[in-house]
Amino acid sequence: MILFGAIGAGAVRSPWAVALAAAPVVYLALATAPVAVSREPLPVARLLVALATVGVYVRVARRLGRLPQYGLCCAALGVTAGFFLLWEPPPPKPVPIARPLIGLRGDLLAQLPGWTGEHEALPASIEDVLGADAYLNLRLRSKAGPYEVQVFVTYNANAMSNIPHVPWVCMAQAGYRLAEKNEADLLHPTKKGKEIKANVILFEPGEGMAPQQALMFQYFNVGGEYQTDRQVARVMAASGAIGRRGSYLSQTQVAVYMPQMLAGNAMERTSEPYQLGVRFLDVIVPLLERDYYPDLTGTEGG
């Protein structure tokens, strides 16, 4: 403040000194704003000081002539461009899962009478590629119908973790062919007015495979927010770290396997396979949110 008082007193004599001072002022505001998202006292205080500095500076700069003001704008734009080109948010704080994910099997079967199945561990080589801190790979069957349902859930304590496993890649490697893919907004089973964005994908068997189609529902959960696009999920993970908040990354896949002769148009919302997949999600989503995903609202997480 004393510095700006001195500059203000000599603004008429040294207008370019005021214009060049735009660079540190703009940088100060840009550097303090993202960290203040955490709402912690010290970052917020720094932001308030930066805003006060900007306010004083604007009052001084208004006394400049047109040419120095033009230089001021150029300096501000240059610093802003450089800041966003070079600045990277800090990595999010890892947030461990609230309960072991393997327990989801018992919770799920308790709400789906007639369905049975066990967790099937993946080969060590696939686990290494998967890179998840926890996962559940559950293949379920029911004597009441011809369908099999696979529930696959992964959890990464660090939201910036890599996402190598996506169904449109892994299912193709297993021999399936992607027949149709779209996005659906599914009503949240327990939160009125909230929707879950999910990919709905139909896979057809490749040459030499059993005549069995697969209808899959898939989505990412980044710190409690649902997303269908892998790249957007990574952007969400990065932006969630700006305020020094912790976050996690989870992926859920529910695949309904069905004989081709019974499939019909499985992508129709009224079809039996589609309704079965939604029924499973209606059970899985609240279980994960309530009992397994950490509560980020009462901590630095978010």
XYZ file of C-alpha atoms in Angstrom:
302
model
C 0.000 0.000 0.000
C 2.878 2.366 0.835
C 4.428 1.462 -2.519
C 1.264 2.404 -4.381
C 1.017 5.631 -2.433
C 4.494 6.556 -3.616
C 3.713 5.528 -7.168
C 0.445 7.455 -7.057
C 2.256 10.600 -5.947
C 4.604 10.309 -8.915
C 2.114 8.907 -11.407
C 2.174 12.023 -13.532
C 5.987 12.159 -13.558
C 6.525 8.391 -14.088
C 3.369 6.967 -15.710
C 5.182 3.960 -17.180
C 6.268 2.841 -13.705
C 2.595 2.521 -12.815
C 1.860 0.653 -16.052
C 4.672 -1.840 -15.474
C 3.433 -2.415 -11.916
C 0.395 -4.110 -13.461
C 2.369 -7.337 -13.854
C 2.930 -8.159 -10.151
C -0.536 -6.903 -9.211
C -2.271 -9.173 -11.729
C -0.068 -12.120 -10.802
C -0.859 -11.631 -7.114
C -4.603 -11.786 -7.781
C -4.335 -14.833 -10.061
C -2.081 -16.752 -7.671
C -4.252 -16.249 -4.587
C -7.719 -16.826 -6.074
C -7.527 -20.601 -6.850
C -6.116 -21.531 -3.437
C -8.834 -19.518 -1.678
C -11.405 -22.019 -2.981
C -10.528 -24.142 0.058
C -12.083 -21.398 2.284
C -9.247 -21.770 4.753
C -8.548 -18.523 6.693
C -5.010 -17.878 5.436
C -5.703 -18.342 1.689
C -8.879 -16.246 1.981
C -6.935 -13.497 3.790
C -4.327 -13.511 1.033
C -7.044 -13.156 -1.578
C -8.605 -10.220 0.277
C -5.218 -8.480 0.441
C -4.737 -9.107 -3.274
C -8.168 -7.664 -4.084
C -7.471 -4.619 -1.915
C -4.194 -4.140 -3.766
C -6.003 -4.332 -7.092
C -8.516 -1.748 -5.870
C -5.801 0.712 -4.845
C -3.936 0.089 -8.065
C -7.002 0.816 -10.208
C -7.445 4.166 -8.463
C -3.819 5.058 -9.202
C -3.972 3.807 -12.789
C -7.007 5.959 -13.578
C -4.745 9.013 -13.308
C -2.572 7.812 -16.185
C -2.716 9.011 -19.749
C -4.133 6.934 -22.570
C -0.802 5.508 -23.767
C 0.365 4.263 -20.343
C -3.093 2.765 -19.769
C -2.667 0.862 -23.021
C 0.670 -0.435 -21.736
C -1.019 -1.384 -18.475
C -3.601 -3.482 -20.327
C -0.896 -5.191 -22.390
C 1.082 -6.041 -19.249
C -2.020 -7.415 -17.521
C -2.999 -9.551 -20.509
C 0.540 -10.848 -20.898
C 0.808 -11.896 -17.272
C -2.631 -13.524 -17.376
C -1.753 -15.525 -20.495
C 1.585 -16.614 -19.056
C 0.011 -17.584 -15.753
C -2.554 -19.915 -17.281
C 0.022 -21.424 -19.643
C 2.535 -22.235 -16.915
C 0.443 -22.718 -13.768
C -0.690 -26.201 -12.760
C -2.999 -27.025 -9.855
C -1.550 -29.049 -6.981
C -2.368 -32.762 -7.009
C -5.448 -33.682 -4.956
C -4.991 -35.207 -1.544
C -5.625 -38.985 -1.688
C -8.817 -40.042 0.091
C -9.011 -43.725 1.117
C -12.252 -45.629 0.701
C -14.534 -45.698 3.749
C -15.026 -49.491 3.753
C -13.389 -52.395 1.887
C -15.091 -52.610 -1.497
C -15.335 -56.387 -1.296
C -18.137 -55.923 1.259
C -20.388 -54.557 -1.478
C -21.098 -58.125 -2.597
C -23.016 -59.022 0.567
C -24.810 -55.673 0.702
C -25.867 -56.012 -2.920
C -27.132 -59.591 -2.688
C -29.095 -58.736 0.462
C -31.228 -56.380 -1.642
C -31.440 -58.620 -4.721
C -33.067 -61.889 -3.600
C -32.545 -64.814 -5.944
C -29.214 -63.588 -7.299
C -25.988 -65.391 -6.396
C -22.339 -64.953 -7.296
C -18.826 -64.441 -6.008
C -16.069 -61.911 -6.439
C -13.642 -63.087 -9.126
C -10.105 -61.800 -8.657
C -8.374 -60.605 -11.811
C -4.979 -61.976 -12.884
C -2.059 -60.112 -11.321
C -0.984 -58.768 -14.710
C -4.413 -57.182 -15.262
C -4.495 -55.815 -11.707
C -1.189 -54.055 -12.377
C -2.591 -52.428 -15.516
C -5.843 -51.568 -13.747
C -3.971 -49.659 -11.052
C -6.972 -49.456 -8.705
C -6.596 -49.274 -4.936
C -9.690 -51.469 -4.621
C -12.020 -53.244 -7.021
C -14.985 -55.606 -7.089
C -15.545 -58.020 -9.982
C -18.841 -59.775 -9.358
C -20.576 -62.153 -11.783
C -24.191 -62.796 -10.722
C -26.801 -65.284 -11.880
C -30.457 -65.902 -11.112
C -32.495 -69.063 -11.678
C -35.510 -66.876 -12.423
C -34.216 -65.683 -15.806
C -31.713 -66.215 -18.622
C -29.557 -63.199 -17.782
C -26.161 -62.888 -16.157
C -25.059 -59.588 -14.630
C -21.481 -58.504 -14.085
C -20.826 -55.729 -11.563
C -17.376 -54.175 -11.826
C -16.426 -51.286 -9.522
C -13.002 -49.694 -9.124
C -11.789 -47.144 -6.578
C -8.709 -44.932 -6.687
C -7.899 -42.869 -3.600
C -6.205 -40.294 -5.845
C -8.566 -38.665 -8.325
C -5.635 -37.957 -10.666
C -4.953 -41.674 -11.089
C -4.741 -43.070 -14.580
C -7.911 -44.558 -16.109
C -6.661 -47.337 -18.370
C -9.689 -49.614 -18.042
C -12.705 -48.526 -20.072
C -15.245 -50.959 -21.547
C -15.032 -49.824 -25.170
C -11.359 -50.841 -25.090
C -11.366 -53.864 -22.786
C -14.492 -55.491 -24.226
C -13.032 -55.164 -27.718
C -9.849 -56.845 -26.511
C -12.017 -59.671 -25.166
C -13.481 -60.204 -28.655
C -16.710 -58.198 -28.452
C -17.726 -55.629 -31.034
C -19.228 -52.280 -30.038
C -22.624 -52.180 -31.746
C -24.168 -49.020 -30.253
C -23.281 -46.427 -27.631
C -25.134 -43.440 -26.210
C -25.484 -41.417 -23.023
C -28.448 -41.587 -20.682
C -29.563 -39.396 -17.796
C -30.812 -41.813 -15.166
C -32.809 -40.631 -12.175
C -30.939 -40.957 -8.912
C -32.735 -43.657 -6.883
C -32.669 -41.767 -3.566
C -31.964 -38.077 -4.318
C -34.970 -36.347 -5.833
C -34.148 -34.166 -8.815
C -30.598 -35.490 -9.237
C -29.566 -37.406 -12.344
C -26.716 -39.799 -13.055
C -25.057 -39.521 -16.440
C -24.135 -42.975 -17.708
C -22.858 -44.517 -20.913
C -25.164 -47.220 -22.254
C -23.278 -49.555 -24.575
C -24.399 -52.586 -26.557
C -21.724 -55.155 -27.404
C -22.143 -57.993 -29.880
C -20.068 -61.187 -29.822
C -17.161 -61.435 -32.212
C -16.401 -64.281 -34.561
C -16.172 -67.640 -32.820
C -17.751 -66.402 -29.586
C -20.924 -67.689 -27.941
C -24.058 -65.930 -29.269
C -24.394 -63.681 -26.238
C -24.831 -59.904 -26.305
C -23.880 -57.555 -23.474
C -25.692 -54.361 -22.485
C -23.465 -52.243 -20.252
C -24.068 -49.187 -18.072
C -20.853 -47.326 -17.235
C -19.898 -44.067 -15.524
C -17.130 -42.353 -13.551
C -17.537 -40.780 -10.124
C -15.024 -38.039 -9.288
C -15.404 -36.876 -5.708
C -19.168 -37.400 -5.818
C -19.796 -36.018 -9.323
C -20.912 -38.366 -12.092
C -19.380 -38.202 -15.569
C -19.299 -40.326 -18.722
C -16.225 -38.959 -20.519
C -12.788 -40.101 -19.408
C -11.031 -36.852 -20.335
C -13.684 -34.700 -18.677
C -13.320 -36.849 -15.555
C -9.600 -36.049 -15.491
C -10.313 -32.320 -15.865
C -12.785 -32.569 -12.980
C -10.119 -34.300 -10.902
C -7.630 -31.505 -11.608
C -10.102 -28.702 -10.897
C -11.127 -30.395 -7.668
C -7.541 -30.063 -6.480
C -7.340 -26.280 -6.900
C -8.505 -25.537 -3.388
C -6.185 -28.163 -1.859
C -9.157 -30.493 -1.591
C -8.895 -34.245 -1.573
C -10.836 -36.327 -4.041
C -11.249 -39.856 -5.360
C -11.958 -41.545 -8.668
C -14.333 -44.471 -9.035
C -15.724 -46.301 -12.038
C -18.832 -48.488 -12.114
C -19.830 -50.948 -14.825
C -22.986 -53.037 -14.830
C -23.181 -55.448 -17.770
C -26.251 -57.540 -18.555
C -25.343 -60.613 -20.626
C -28.160 -62.134 -22.661
C -28.647 -64.735 -25.386
C -29.002 -63.028 -28.767
C -32.329 -64.716 -29.441
C -33.804 -62.950 -26.382
C -32.091 -59.597 -26.728
C -34.480 -57.826 -29.105
C -33.715 -54.101 -29.036
C -31.889 -54.063 -25.724
C -31.093 -50.344 -26.032
C -34.757 -49.447 -25.621
C -35.436 -48.141 -22.114
C -38.477 -50.397 -21.834
C -36.582 -53.584 -22.723
C -36.087 -56.222 -20.049
C -32.245 -56.109 -20.134
C -32.275 -52.299 -19.859
C -34.665 -52.349 -16.924
C -32.572 -55.029 -15.226
C -29.434 -52.898 -15.530
C -31.249 -49.881 -14.089
C -32.559 -52.025 -11.236
C -29.006 -53.007 -10.307
C -27.837 -49.389 -10.465
C -30.733 -48.350 -8.230
C -29.238 -50.619 -5.568
C -25.521 -50.048 -6.232
C -25.503 -46.235 -6.384
C -26.928 -45.514 -2.895
C -24.869 -48.318 -1.345
C -21.638 -46.868 -2.705
C -22.557 -43.308 -1.775
C -23.705 -44.127 1.746
C -21.316 -46.864 2.884
C -18.198 -46.885 0.705
C -17.391 -43.503 -0.789
C -15.836 -41.125 1.776
C -17.819 -38.107 2.912
C -15.883 -35.102 1.609
C -18.290 -32.425 2.808
C -16.971 -32.116 6.338
C -13.246 -32.032 5.525
C -10.868 -30.428 3.074
C -12.061 -32.958 0.526
C -14.569 -32.228 -2.167
